[in-house]
mmCIF file with all atom_site columns, C-alpha atoms in Angstrom:
data_model
loop_
_atom_site.group_PDB
_atom_site.id
_atom_site.type_symbol
_atom_site.label_atom_id
_atom_site.label_alt_id
_atom_site.label_comp_id
_atom_site.label_asym_id
_atom_site.label_entity_id
_atom_site.label_seq_id
_atom_site.pdbx_PDB_ins_code
_atom_site.Cartn_x
_atom_site.Cartn_y
_atom_site.Cartn_z
_atom_site.occupancy
_atom_site.B_iso_or_equiv
_atom_site.pdbx_formal_charge
_atom_site.auth_seq_id
_atom_site.auth_comp_id
_atom_site.auth_asym_id
_atom_site.auth_atom_id
_atom_site.pdbx_PDB_model_num
ATOM 1   C CA . ALA C 1 1   ? 58.439 -12.306 -18.647 1.00 0.00 ? 5   ALA C CA 1
ATOM 2   C CA . GLN C 1 2   ? 57.373 -12.774 -22.192 1.00 0.00 ? 6   GLN C CA 1
ATOM 3   C CA . THR C 1 3   ? 54.327 -10.885 -23.374 1.00 0.00 ? 7   THR C CA 1
ATOM 4   C CA . VAL C 1 4   ? 52.180 -11.114 -26.465 1.00 0.00 ? 8   VAL C CA 1
ATOM 5   C CA . THR C 1 5   ? 50.168 -8.160  -27.736 1.00 0.00 ? 9   THR C CA 1
ATOM 6   C CA . GLN C 1 6   ? 47.331 -8.160  -30.227 1.00 0.00 ? 10  GLN C CA 1
ATOM 7   C CA . SER C 1 7   ? 46.401 -4.544  -30.812 1.00 0.00 ? 11  SER C CA 1
ATOM 8   C CA . GLN C 1 8   ? 43.247 -5.202  -32.837 1.00 0.00 ? 12  GLN C CA 1
ATOM 9   C CA . PRO C 1 9   ? 40.349 -6.274  -30.592 1.00 0.00 ? 13  PRO C CA 1
ATOM 10  C CA . GLU C 1 10  ? 38.075 -6.624  -33.615 1.00 0.00 ? 14  GLU C CA 1
ATOM 11  C CA . MET C 1 11  ? 38.500 -6.888  -37.360 1.00 0.00 ? 15  MET C CA 1
ATOM 12  C CA . SER C 1 12  ? 36.059 -7.406  -40.183 1.00 0.00 ? 16  SER C CA 1
ATOM 13  C CA . VAL C 1 13  ? 36.501 -8.362  -43.806 1.00 0.00 ? 17  VAL C CA 1
ATOM 14  C CA . GLN C 1 14  ? 34.341 -9.027  -46.804 1.00 0.00 ? 18  GLN C CA 1
ATOM 15  C CA . GLU C 1 15  ? 33.988 -12.624 -47.859 1.00 0.00 ? 19  GLU C CA 1
ATOM 16  C CA . ALA C 1 16  ? 36.677 -13.620 -50.394 1.00 0.00 ? 20  ALA C CA 1
ATOM 17  C CA . GLU C 1 17  ? 38.887 -10.690 -49.409 1.00 0.00 ? 21  GLU C CA 1
ATOM 18  C CA . THR C 1 18  ? 42.193 -10.771 -47.551 1.00 0.00 ? 22  THR C CA 1
ATOM 19  C CA . VAL C 1 19  ? 42.721 -9.728  -43.957 1.00 0.00 ? 23  VAL C CA 1
ATOM 20  C CA . THR C 1 20  ? 45.813 -9.420  -41.787 1.00 0.00 ? 24  THR C CA 1
ATOM 21  C CA . LEU C 1 21  ? 45.811 -9.820  -38.017 1.00 0.00 ? 25  LEU C CA 1
ATOM 22  C CA . SER C 1 22  ? 48.655 -8.271  -36.060 1.00 0.00 ? 26  SER C CA 1
ATOM 23  C CA . CYS C 1 23  ? 50.703 -9.701  -33.219 1.00 0.00 ? 27  CYS C CA 1
ATOM 24  C CA . THR C 1 24  ? 53.814 -8.473  -31.482 1.00 0.00 ? 28  THR C CA 1
ATOM 25  C CA . TYR C 1 25  ? 55.719 -10.109 -28.684 1.00 0.00 ? 29  TYR C CA 1
ATOM 26  C CA . ASP C 1 26  ? 58.460 -9.337  -26.260 1.00 0.00 ? 30  ASP C CA 1
ATOM 27  C CA . THR C 1 27  ? 61.232 -11.775 -25.428 1.00 0.00 ? 31  THR C CA 1
ATOM 28  C CA . SER C 1 28  ? 64.945 -11.899 -24.829 1.00 0.00 ? 32  SER C CA 1
ATOM 29  C CA . GLU C 1 29  ? 65.178 -15.458 -26.114 1.00 0.00 ? 33  GLU C CA 1
ATOM 30  C CA . SER C 1 30  ? 66.519 -16.381 -29.531 1.00 0.00 ? 34  SER C CA 1
ATOM 31  C CA . ASP C 1 31  ? 64.836 -19.766 -29.874 1.00 0.00 ? 35  ASP C CA 1
ATOM 32  C CA . TYR C 1 32  ? 61.092 -19.955 -29.504 1.00 0.00 ? 36  TYR C CA 1
ATOM 33  C CA . TYR C 1 33  ? 57.854 -20.900 -31.226 1.00 0.00 ? 37  TYR C CA 1
ATOM 34  C CA . LEU C 1 34  ? 54.935 -18.766 -32.314 1.00 0.00 ? 38  LEU C CA 1
ATOM 35  C CA . PHE C 1 35  ? 51.390 -19.925 -32.940 1.00 0.00 ? 39  PHE C CA 1
ATOM 36  C CA . TRP C 1 36  ? 48.067 -18.695 -34.196 1.00 0.00 ? 40  TRP C CA 1
ATOM 37  C CA . TYR C 1 37  ? 45.005 -20.383 -32.745 1.00 0.00 ? 41  TYR C CA 1
ATOM 38  C CA . LYS C 1 38  ? 41.407 -20.017 -33.831 1.00 0.00 ? 42  LYS C CA 1
ATOM 39  C CA . GLN C 1 39  ? 38.525 -20.211 -31.376 1.00 0.00 ? 43  GLN C CA 1
ATOM 40  C CA . PRO C 1 40  ? 35.155 -20.407 -33.167 1.00 0.00 ? 44  PRO C CA 1
ATOM 41  C CA . PRO C 1 41  ? 31.827 -20.008 -31.349 1.00 0.00 ? 45  PRO C CA 1
ATOM 42  C CA . SER C 1 42  ? 32.103 -23.623 -30.204 1.00 0.00 ? 46  SER C CA 1
ATOM 43  C CA . ARG C 1 43  ? 35.115 -22.404 -28.161 1.00 0.00 ? 47  ARG C CA 1
ATOM 44  C CA . GLN C 1 44  ? 37.260 -25.326 -29.285 1.00 0.00 ? 48  GLN C CA 1
ATOM 45  C CA . MET C 1 45  ? 40.834 -24.109 -29.723 1.00 0.00 ? 49  MET C CA 1
ATOM 46  C CA . ILE C 1 46  ? 42.184 -24.996 -33.154 1.00 0.00 ? 50  ILE C CA 1
ATOM 47  C CA . LEU C 1 47  ? 45.786 -24.609 -34.271 1.00 0.00 ? 51  LEU C CA 1
ATOM 48  C CA . VAL C 1 48  ? 45.952 -22.523 -37.437 1.00 0.00 ? 52  VAL C CA 1
ATOM 49  C CA . ILE C 1 49  ? 49.668 -22.222 -38.023 1.00 0.00 ? 53  ILE C CA 1
ATOM 50  C CA . ARG C 1 50  ? 52.972 -22.224 -36.204 1.00 0.00 ? 54  ARG C CA 1
ATOM 51  C CA . GLN C 1 51  ? 56.434 -20.783 -36.797 1.00 0.00 ? 55  GLN C CA 1
ATOM 52  C CA . GLU C 1 52  ? 59.798 -21.758 -35.398 1.00 0.00 ? 56  GLU C CA 1
ATOM 53  C CA . ALA C 1 53  ? 61.944 -18.712 -34.700 1.00 0.00 ? 57  ALA C CA 1
ATOM 54  C CA . TYR C 1 54  ? 65.048 -20.251 -36.248 1.00 0.00 ? 58  TYR C CA 1
ATOM 55  C CA . LYS C 1 55  ? 63.306 -20.617 -39.606 1.00 0.00 ? 59  LYS C CA 1
ATOM 56  C CA . GLN C 1 56  ? 63.512 -17.582 -41.840 1.00 0.00 ? 60  GLN C CA 1
ATOM 57  C CA . GLN C 1 57  ? 60.870 -18.833 -44.213 1.00 0.00 ? 61  GLN C CA 1
ATOM 58  C CA . ASN C 1 58  ? 57.355 -17.770 -43.334 1.00 0.00 ? 62  ASN C CA 1
ATOM 59  C CA . ALA C 1 59  ? 54.977 -20.615 -42.547 1.00 0.00 ? 63  ALA C CA 1
ATOM 60  C CA . THR C 1 60  ? 52.019 -21.238 -44.841 1.00 0.00 ? 64  THR C CA 1
ATOM 61  C CA . GLU C 1 61  ? 48.973 -23.455 -44.472 1.00 0.00 ? 65  GLU C CA 1
ATOM 62  C CA . ASN C 1 62  ? 46.631 -23.233 -47.443 1.00 0.00 ? 66  ASN C CA 1
ATOM 63  C CA . ARG C 1 63  ? 44.884 -19.831 -47.191 1.00 0.00 ? 67  ARG C CA 1
ATOM 64  C CA . PHE C 1 64  ? 46.745 -18.916 -44.015 1.00 0.00 ? 68  PHE C CA 1
ATOM 65  C CA . SER C 1 65  ? 50.225 -17.456 -43.983 1.00 0.00 ? 69  SER C CA 1
ATOM 66  C CA . VAL C 1 66  ? 52.348 -15.501 -41.568 1.00 0.00 ? 70  VAL C CA 1
ATOM 67  C CA . ASN C 1 67  ? 54.730 -12.589 -41.853 1.00 0.00 ? 71  ASN C CA 1
ATOM 68  C CA . PHE C 1 68  ? 57.403 -13.312 -39.261 1.00 0.00 ? 72  PHE C CA 1
ATOM 69  C CA . GLN C 1 69  ? 59.727 -10.399 -38.586 1.00 0.00 ? 73  GLN C CA 1
ATOM 70  C CA . LYS C 1 70  ? 62.103 -11.614 -35.883 1.00 0.00 ? 74  LYS C CA 1
ATOM 71  C CA . ALA C 1 71  ? 64.009 -8.384  -35.405 1.00 0.00 ? 75  ALA C CA 1
ATOM 72  C CA . ALA C 1 72  ? 60.788 -6.434  -35.065 1.00 0.00 ? 76  ALA C CA 1
ATOM 73  C CA . LYS C 1 73  ? 59.234 -9.196  -32.918 1.00 0.00 ? 77  LYS C CA 1
ATOM 74  C CA . SER C 1 74  ? 56.199 -9.218  -35.133 1.00 0.00 ? 78  SER C CA 1
ATOM 75  C CA . PHE C 1 75  ? 54.121 -12.200 -36.215 1.00 0.00 ? 79  PHE C CA 1
ATOM 76  C CA . SER C 1 76  ? 51.087 -11.287 -38.316 1.00 0.00 ? 80  SER C CA 1
ATOM 77  C CA . LEU C 1 77  ? 48.559 -13.692 -39.793 1.00 0.00 ? 81  LEU C CA 1
ATOM 78  C CA . LYS C 1 78  ? 47.213 -13.223 -43.298 1.00 0.00 ? 82  LYS C CA 1
ATOM 79  C CA . ILE C 1 79  ? 43.991 -14.935 -44.287 1.00 0.00 ? 83  ILE C CA 1
ATOM 80  C CA . SER C 1 80  ? 43.381 -15.002 -48.016 1.00 0.00 ? 84  SER C CA 1
ATOM 81  C CA . ASP C 1 81  ? 40.046 -15.614 -49.716 1.00 0.00 ? 85  ASP C CA 1
ATOM 82  C CA . SER C 1 82  ? 38.200 -15.203 -46.421 1.00 0.00 ? 86  SER C CA 1
ATOM 83  C CA . GLN C 1 83  ? 35.346 -17.605 -45.852 1.00 0.00 ? 87  GLN C CA 1
ATOM 84  C CA . LEU C 1 84  ? 32.373 -17.408 -43.527 1.00 0.00 ? 88  LEU C CA 1
ATOM 85  C CA . GLY C 1 85  ? 33.823 -20.283 -41.528 1.00 0.00 ? 89  GLY C CA 1
ATOM 86  C CA . ASP C 1 86  ? 36.863 -18.169 -40.703 1.00 0.00 ? 90  ASP C CA 1
ATOM 87  C CA . ALA C 1 87  ? 34.781 -16.058 -38.334 1.00 0.00 ? 91  ALA C CA 1
ATOM 88  C CA . ALA C 1 88  ? 36.236 -16.627 -34.864 1.00 0.00 ? 92  ALA C CA 1
ATOM 89  C CA . MET C 1 89  ? 38.490 -15.296 -32.147 1.00 0.00 ? 93  MET C CA 1
ATOM 90  C CA . TYR C 1 90  ? 42.122 -15.543 -33.164 1.00 0.00 ? 94  TYR C CA 1
ATOM 91  C CA . PHE C 1 91  ? 44.843 -15.809 -30.555 1.00 0.00 ? 95  PHE C CA 1
ATOM 92  C CA . CYS C 1 92  ? 48.537 -15.335 -31.081 1.00 0.00 ? 96  CYS C CA 1
ATOM 93  C CA . ALA C 1 93  ? 50.705 -17.404 -28.728 1.00 0.00 ? 97  ALA C CA 1
ATOM 94  C CA . TYR C 1 94  ? 54.371 -17.700 -27.802 1.00 0.00 ? 98  TYR C CA 1
ATOM 95  C CA . ARG C 1 95  ? 56.452 -20.455 -26.263 1.00 0.00 ? 99  ARG C CA 1
ATOM 96  C CA . ASP C 1 96  ? 60.098 -20.547 -25.254 1.00 0.00 ? 100 ASP C CA 1
ATOM 97  C CA . GLN C 1 97  ? 61.968 -23.467 -26.771 1.00 0.00 ? 101 GLN C CA 1
ATOM 98  C CA . GLY C 1 98  ? 62.813 -24.805 -23.353 1.00 0.00 ? 102 GLY C CA 1
ATOM 99  C CA . ALA C 1 99  ? 59.478 -24.069 -21.740 1.00 0.00 ? 103 ALA C CA 1
ATOM 100 C CA . GLN C 1 100 ? 56.173 -25.862 -21.792 1.00 0.00 ? 104 GLN C CA 1
ATOM 101 C CA . LYS C 1 101 ? 53.529 -23.230 -21.332 1.00 0.00 ? 105 LYS C CA 1
ATOM 102 C CA . LEU C 1 102 ? 52.039 -20.977 -23.943 1.00 0.00 ? 106 LEU C CA 1
ATOM 103 C CA . VAL C 1 103 ? 51.661 -17.229 -23.491 1.00 0.00 ? 107 VAL C CA 1
ATOM 104 C CA . PHE C 1 104 ? 48.564 -15.931 -25.251 1.00 0.00 ? 108 PHE C CA 1
ATOM 105 C CA . GLY C 1 105 ? 47.706 -12.540 -26.634 1.00 0.00 ? 109 GLY C CA 1
ATOM 106 C CA . GLN C 1 106 ? 44.418 -10.818 -25.907 1.00 0.00 ? 110 GLN C CA 1
ATOM 107 C CA . GLY C 1 107 ? 42.755 -12.082 -29.053 1.00 0.00 ? 111 GLY C CA 1
ATOM 108 C CA . THR C 1 108 ? 41.202 -10.524 -32.153 1.00 0.00 ? 112 THR C CA 1
ATOM 109 C CA . ARG C 1 109 ? 37.588 -11.147 -33.045 1.00 0.00 ? 113 ARG C CA 1
ATOM 110 C CA . LEU C 1 110 ? 37.277 -11.601 -36.803 1.00 0.00 ? 114 LEU C CA 1
ATOM 111 C CA . THR C 1 111 ? 33.950 -11.062 -38.527 1.00 0.00 ? 115 THR C CA 1
ATOM 112 C CA . ILE C 1 112 ? 33.366 -12.110 -42.112 1.00 0.00 ? 116 ILE C CA 1
ATOM 113 C CA . ASN C 1 113 ? 30.781 -10.049 -43.988 1.00 0.00 ? 117 ASN C CA 1
ATOM 114 C CA . PRO C 1 114 ? 28.911 -11.924 -46.728 1.00 0.00 ? 118 PRO C CA 1
ATOM 115 C CA . GLY T 2 1   ? 45.004 -37.041 -34.745 1.00 0.00 ? 21  GLY T CA 1
ATOM 116 C CA . ALA T 2 2   ? 45.435 -36.364 -31.063 1.00 0.00 ? 22  ALA T CA 1
ATOM 117 C CA . VAL T 2 3   ? 42.220 -35.944 -29.130 1.00 0.00 ? 23  VAL T CA 1
ATOM 118 C CA . VAL T 2 4   ? 41.607 -34.565 -25.668 1.00 0.00 ? 24  VAL T CA 1
ATOM 119 C CA . SER T 2 5   ? 38.225 -35.255 -24.154 1.00 0.00 ? 25  SER T CA 1
ATOM 120 C CA . GLN T 2 6   ? 36.977 -32.846 -21.506 1.00 0.00 ? 26  GLN T CA 1
ATOM 121 C CA . HIS T 2 7   ? 33.920 -33.510 -19.364 1.00 0.00 ? 27  HIS T CA 1
ATOM 122 C CA . PRO T 2 8   ? 31.479 -32.238 -18.485 1.00 0.00 ? 28  PRO T CA 1
ATOM 123 C CA . SER T 2 9   ? 30.918 -29.664 -21.212 1.00 0.00 ? 29  SER T CA 1
ATOM 124 C CA . TRP T 2 10  ? 28.760 -27.658 -18.863 1.00 0.00 ? 30  TRP T CA 1
ATOM 125 C CA . VAL T 2 11  ? 27.834 -27.898 -15.217 1.00 0.00 ? 31  VAL T CA 1
ATOM 126 C CA . ILE T 2 12  ? 25.678 -25.954 -12.786 1.00 0.00 ? 32  ILE T CA 1
ATOM 127 C CA . CYS T 2 13  ? 26.365 -26.306 -9.102  1.00 0.00 ? 33  CYS T CA 1
ATOM 128 C CA . LYS T 2 14  ? 25.209 -24.710 -5.893  1.00 0.00 ? 34  LYS T CA 1
ATOM 129 C CA . SER T 2 15  ? 27.385 -22.287 -4.026  1.00 0.00 ? 35  SER T CA 1
ATOM 130 C CA . GLY T 2 16  ? 29.542 -24.077 -1.469  1.00 0.00 ? 36  GLY T CA 1
ATOM 131 C CA . THR T 2 17  ? 29.699 -27.381 -3.293  1.00 0.00 ? 37  THR T CA 1
ATOM 132 C CA . SER T 2 18  ? 32.623 -28.841 -5.213  1.00 0.00 ? 38  SER T CA 1
ATOM 133 C CA . VAL T 2 19  ? 32.756 -29.791 -8.858  1.00 0.00 ? 39  VAL T CA 1
ATOM 134 C CA . LYS T 2 20  ? 35.243 -31.929 -10.740 1.00 0.00 ? 40  LYS T CA 1
ATOM 135 C CA . ILE T 2 21  ? 36.262 -31.485 -14.375 1.00 0.00 ? 41  ILE T CA 1
ATOM 136 C CA . GLU T 2 22  ? 38.038 -34.291 -16.208 1.00 0.00 ? 42  GLU T CA 1
ATOM 137 C CA . CYS T 2 23  ? 40.497 -34.048 -19.050 1.00 0.00 ? 43  CYS T CA 1
ATOM 138 C CA . ARG T 2 24  ? 41.525 -37.234 -20.868 1.00 0.00 ? 44  ARG T CA 1
ATOM 139 C CA . SER T 2 25  ? 43.973 -37.781 -23.689 1.00 0.00 ? 45  SER T CA 1
ATOM 140 C CA . LEU T 2 26  ? 42.349 -40.488 -25.782 1.00 0.00 ? 46  LEU T CA 1
ATOM 141 C CA . ASP T 2 27  ? 45.072 -41.612 -28.140 1.00 0.00 ? 47  ASP T CA 1
ATOM 142 C CA . PHE T 2 28  ? 48.351 -40.371 -26.743 1.00 0.00 ? 48  PHE T CA 1
ATOM 143 C CA . GLN T 2 29  ? 50.216 -40.111 -23.479 1.00 0.00 ? 49  GLN T CA 1
ATOM 144 C CA . ALA T 2 30  ? 50.023 -36.630 -22.035 1.00 0.00 ? 50  ALA T CA 1
ATOM 145 C CA . THR T 2 31  ? 53.002 -36.037 -19.799 1.00 0.00 ? 51  THR T CA 1
ATOM 146 C CA . THR T 2 32  ? 51.981 -32.456 -19.178 1.00 0.00 ? 52  THR T CA 1
ATOM 147 C CA . MET T 2 33  ? 48.544 -30.917 -18.939 1.00 0.00 ? 53  MET T CA 1
ATOM 148 C CA . PHE T 2 34  ? 47.542 -27.305 -18.590 1.00 0.00 ? 54  PHE T CA 1
ATOM 149 C CA . TRP T 2 35  ? 44.408 -25.785 -17.110 1.00 0.00 ? 55  TRP T CA 1
ATOM 150 C CA . TYR T 2 36  ? 43.107 -22.437 -18.313 1.00 0.00 ? 56  TYR T CA 1
ATOM 151 C CA . ARG T 2 37  ? 40.298 -20.156 -17.330 1.00 0.00 ? 57  ARG T CA 1
ATOM 152 C CA . GLN T 2 38  ? 38.598 -17.942 -19.865 1.00 0.00 ? 58  GLN T CA 1
ATOM 153 C CA . PHE T 2 39  ? 36.211 -15.093 -19.089 1.00 0.00 ? 59  PHE T CA 1
ATOM 154 C CA . PRO T 2 40  ? 33.770 -13.918 -21.769 1.00 0.00 ? 60  PRO T CA 1
ATOM 155 C CA . LYS T 2 41  ? 35.469 -12.159 -24.667 1.00 0.00 ? 61  LYS T CA 1
ATOM 156 C CA . GLN T 2 42  ? 38.873 -12.513 -23.019 1.00 0.00 ? 62  GLN T CA 1
ATOM 157 C CA . SER T 2 43  ? 41.969 -14.554 -23.567 1.00 0.00 ? 63  SER T CA 1
ATOM 158 C CA . LEU T 2 44  ? 42.973 -17.805 -21.913 1.00 0.00 ? 64  LEU T CA 1
ATOM 159 C CA . MET T 2 45  ? 44.519 -17.380 -18.498 1.00 0.00 ? 65  MET T CA 1
ATOM 160 C CA . LEU T 2 46  ? 46.821 -20.198 -17.440 1.00 0.00 ? 66  LEU T CA 1
ATOM 161 C CA . MET T 2 47  ? 45.913 -21.473 -14.003 1.00 0.00 ? 67  MET T CA 1
ATOM 162 C CA . ALA T 2 48  ? 48.341 -24.342 -13.544 1.00 0.00 ? 68  ALA T CA 1
ATOM 163 C CA . THR T 2 49  ? 50.623 -26.845 -15.198 1.00 0.00 ? 69  THR T CA 1
ATOM 164 C CA . SER T 2 50  ? 50.517 -30.465 -14.133 1.00 0.00 ? 70  SER T CA 1
ATOM 165 C CA . ASN T 2 51  ? 52.993 -33.201 -14.847 1.00 0.00 ? 71  ASN T CA 1
ATOM 166 C CA . GLU T 2 52  ? 52.044 -36.820 -14.426 1.00 0.00 ? 72  GLU T CA 1
ATOM 167 C CA . GLY T 2 53  ? 52.804 -38.096 -10.951 1.00 0.00 ? 73  GLY T CA 1
ATOM 168 C CA . SER T 2 54  ? 53.863 -34.791 -9.449  1.00 0.00 ? 74  SER T CA 1
ATOM 169 C CA . LYS T 2 55  ? 52.253 -31.782 -7.867  1.00 0.00 ? 75  LYS T CA 1
ATOM 170 C CA . ALA T 2 56  ? 50.841 -29.113 -10.099 1.00 0.00 ? 76  ALA T CA 1
ATOM 171 C CA . THR T 2 57  ? 52.584 -25.788 -10.553 1.00 0.00 ? 77  THR T CA 1
ATOM 172 C CA . TYR T 2 58  ? 50.151 -22.933 -10.040 1.00 0.00 ? 78  TYR T CA 1
ATOM 173 C CA . GLU T 2 59  ? 50.381 -19.513 -11.608 1.00 0.00 ? 79  GLU T CA 1
ATOM 174 C CA . GLN T 2 60  ? 50.669 -16.507 -9.365  1.00 0.00 ? 80  GLN T CA 1
ATOM 175 C CA . GLY T 2 61  ? 47.336 -15.497 -7.897  1.00 0.00 ? 81  GLY T CA 1
ATOM 176 C CA . VAL T 2 62  ? 45.655 -18.871 -8.367  1.00 0.00 ? 82  VAL T CA 1
ATOM 177 C CA . GLU T 2 63  ? 44.457 -20.426 -5.128  1.00 0.00 ? 83  GLU T CA 1
ATOM 178 C CA . LYS T 2 64  ? 45.816 -23.942 -5.033  1.00 0.00 ? 84  LYS T CA 1
ATOM 179 C CA . ASP T 2 65  ? 43.476 -24.942 -2.217  1.00 0.00 ? 85  ASP T CA 1
ATOM 180 C CA . LYS T 2 66  ? 40.455 -23.870 -4.220  1.00 0.00 ? 86  LYS T CA 1
ATOM 181 C CA . PHE T 2 67  ? 41.510 -25.312 -7.561  1.00 0.00 ? 87  PHE T CA 1
ATOM 182 C CA . LEU T 2 68  ? 42.794 -28.813 -6.897  1.00 0.00 ? 88  LEU T CA 1
ATOM 183 C CA . ILE T 2 69  ? 44.585 -30.447 -9.788  1.00 0.00 ? 89  ILE T CA 1
ATOM 184 C CA . ASN T 2 70  ? 45.408 -34.127 -9.981  1.00 0.00 ? 90  ASN T CA 1
ATOM 185 C CA . HIS T 2 71  ? 47.392 -35.766 -12.767 1.00 0.00 ? 91  HIS T CA 1
ATOM 186 C CA . ALA T 2 72  ? 47.629 -39.344 -11.568 1.00 0.00 ? 92  ALA T CA 1
ATOM 187 C CA . SER T 2 73  ? 48.062 -41.007 -14.950 1.00 0.00 ? 93  SER T CA 1
ATOM 188 C CA . LEU T 2 74  ? 49.417 -40.219 -18.386 1.00 0.00 ? 94  LEU T CA 1
ATOM 189 C CA . THR T 2 75  ? 45.916 -39.947 -19.773 1.00 0.00 ? 95  THR T CA 1
ATOM 190 C CA . LEU T 2 76  ? 43.899 -38.210 -17.077 1.00 0.00 ? 96  LEU T CA 1
ATOM 191 C CA . SER T 2 77  ? 44.028 -34.914 -15.252 1.00 0.00 ? 97  SER T CA 1
ATOM 192 C CA . THR T 2 78  ? 41.272 -33.486 -13.095 1.00 0.00 ? 98  THR T CA 1
ATOM 193 C CA . LEU T 2 79  ? 40.471 -30.011 -11.860 1.00 0.00 ? 99  LEU T CA 1
ATOM 194 C CA . THR T 2 80  ? 38.294 -29.785 -8.757  1.00 0.00 ? 100 THR T CA 1
ATOM 195 C CA . VAL T 2 81  ? 36.795 -26.449 -7.854  1.00 0.00 ? 101 VAL T CA 1
ATOM 196 C CA . THR T 2 82  ? 36.225 -26.656 -4.120  1.00 0.00 ? 102 THR T CA 1
ATOM 197 C CA . SER T 2 83  ? 33.619 -24.684 -2.224  1.00 0.00 ? 103 SER T CA 1
ATOM 198 C CA . ALA T 2 84  ? 32.552 -23.011 -5.419  1.00 0.00 ? 104 ALA T CA 1
ATOM 199 C CA . HIS T 2 85  ? 31.181 -19.476 -5.391  1.00 0.00 ? 105 HIS T CA 1
ATOM 200 C CA . PRO T 2 86  ? 29.471 -17.446 -8.115  1.00 0.00 ? 106 PRO T CA 1
ATOM 201 C CA . GLU T 2 87  ? 32.733 -15.673 -8.910  1.00 0.00 ? 107 GLU T CA 1
ATOM 202 C CA . ASP T 2 88  ? 34.195 -19.047 -9.925  1.00 0.00 ? 108 ASP T CA 1
ATOM 203 C CA . SER T 2 89  ? 31.706 -19.199 -12.784 1.00 0.00 ? 109 SER T CA 1
ATOM 204 C CA . SER T 2 90  ? 33.752 -19.274 -15.954 1.00 0.00 ? 110 SER T CA 1
ATOM 205 C CA . PHE T 2 91  ? 34.861 -21.348 -18.919 1.00 0.00 ? 111 PHE T CA 1
ATOM 206 C CA . TYR T 2 92  ? 37.634 -23.821 -18.077 1.00 0.00 ? 112 TYR T CA 1
ATOM 207 C CA . ILE T 2 93  ? 39.831 -25.379 -20.759 1.00 0.00 ? 113 ILE T CA 1
ATOM 208 C CA . CYS T 2 94  ? 42.464 -28.087 -20.506 1.00 0.00 ? 114 CYS T CA 1
ATOM 209 C CA . SER T 2 95  ? 45.339 -28.709 -22.861 1.00 0.00 ? 115 SER T CA 1
ATOM 210 C CA . ALA T 2 96  ? 47.820 -31.560 -23.138 1.00 0.00 ? 116 ALA T CA 1
ATOM 211 C CA . THR T 2 97  ? 51.218 -31.915 -24.680 1.00 0.00 ? 117 THR T CA 1
ATOM 212 C CA . GLY T 2 98  ? 51.933 -34.873 -26.899 1.00 0.00 ? 118 GLY T CA 1
ATOM 213 C CA . GLY T 2 99  ? 50.374 -36.253 -30.040 1.00 0.00 ? 119 GLY T CA 1
ATOM 214 C CA . SER T 2 100 ? 49.990 -34.023 -33.076 1.00 0.00 ? 120 SER T CA 1
ATOM 215 C CA . ASN T 2 101 ? 49.146 -30.307 -33.279 1.00 0.00 ? 121 ASN T CA 1
ATOM 216 C CA . TYR T 2 102 ? 52.797 -29.587 -32.605 1.00 0.00 ? 122 TYR T CA 1
ATOM 217 C CA . GLY T 2 103 ? 52.519 -30.563 -28.981 1.00 0.00 ? 123 GLY T CA 1
ATOM 218 C CA . TYR T 2 104 ? 49.313 -28.881 -27.787 1.00 0.00 ? 124 TYR T CA 1
ATOM 219 C CA . THR T 2 105 ? 45.885 -30.433 -27.953 1.00 0.00 ? 125 THR T CA 1
ATOM 220 C CA . PHE T 2 106 ? 42.965 -28.651 -26.331 1.00 0.00 ? 126 PHE T CA 1
ATOM 221 C CA . GLY T 2 107 ? 39.842 -30.022 -24.747 1.00 0.00 ? 127 GLY T CA 1
ATOM 222 C CA . SER T 2 108 ? 36.484 -28.603 -25.755 1.00 0.00 ? 128 SER T CA 1
ATOM 223 C CA . GLY T 2 109 ? 36.072 -26.738 -22.484 1.00 0.00 ? 129 GLY T CA 1
ATOM 224 C CA . THR T 2 110 ? 33.691 -26.745 -19.526 1.00 0.00 ? 130 THR T CA 1
ATOM 225 C CA . ARG T 2 111 ? 31.258 -23.975 -18.752 1.00 0.00 ? 131 ARG T CA 1
ATOM 226 C CA . LEU T 2 112 ? 30.829 -23.770 -14.982 1.00 0.00 ? 132 LEU T CA 1
ATOM 227 C CA . THR T 2 113 ? 27.943 -21.830 -13.492 1.00 0.00 ? 133 THR T CA 1
ATOM 228 C CA . VAL T 2 114 ? 27.728 -21.498 -9.727  1.00 0.00 ? 134 VAL T CA 1
ATOM 229 C CA . VAL T 2 115 ? 24.331 -20.443 -8.390  1.00 0.00 ? 135 VAL T CA 1
#
């Protein structure tokens, strides 16, 4: 079964600085999708960014970008110019191309220091 | 964008009673819905996957007789916690495929407290 591992339970960063959240996964599939979700204190899950495994180019969404290393099965999230509103739990998630359900990592709690 | 409405947002019930949580896709047809449980400071644990018009598929270890899932239409799925006990207290989240957000839209969650 596929697994997703986030080895950083908590991270903190100064406002306006850059922070990178780590995620590794285990799969024998070649086609799959990877996601980063944000869960703020409201607990509403919000999609931050997604990556298709067949794409070599790293996905980018404004201040959020990923470093997708397929061979290493690594999918880190970089947040640039951190803002107070970025404070949240961040979950890495995986989905087989042919499957429906998401497999979530344990989450990383990100704190932004003003 | 795609919106999933989940109600109630919080509920308190007495031990032994049943409580129903609704999940509605407001502007798209949700062929598949997912129900998660989340304990404090932990990740989302998938409980079951439901496809419209068919029986739900439960994850290993989830009691299907306790957590009844119905997905009778393309816009509504319900989770009923039967004979609730304090250990069922948790945060429950639904998610639906379809619409935007690359296929997954989450409800805002339901905090269940059983006293």
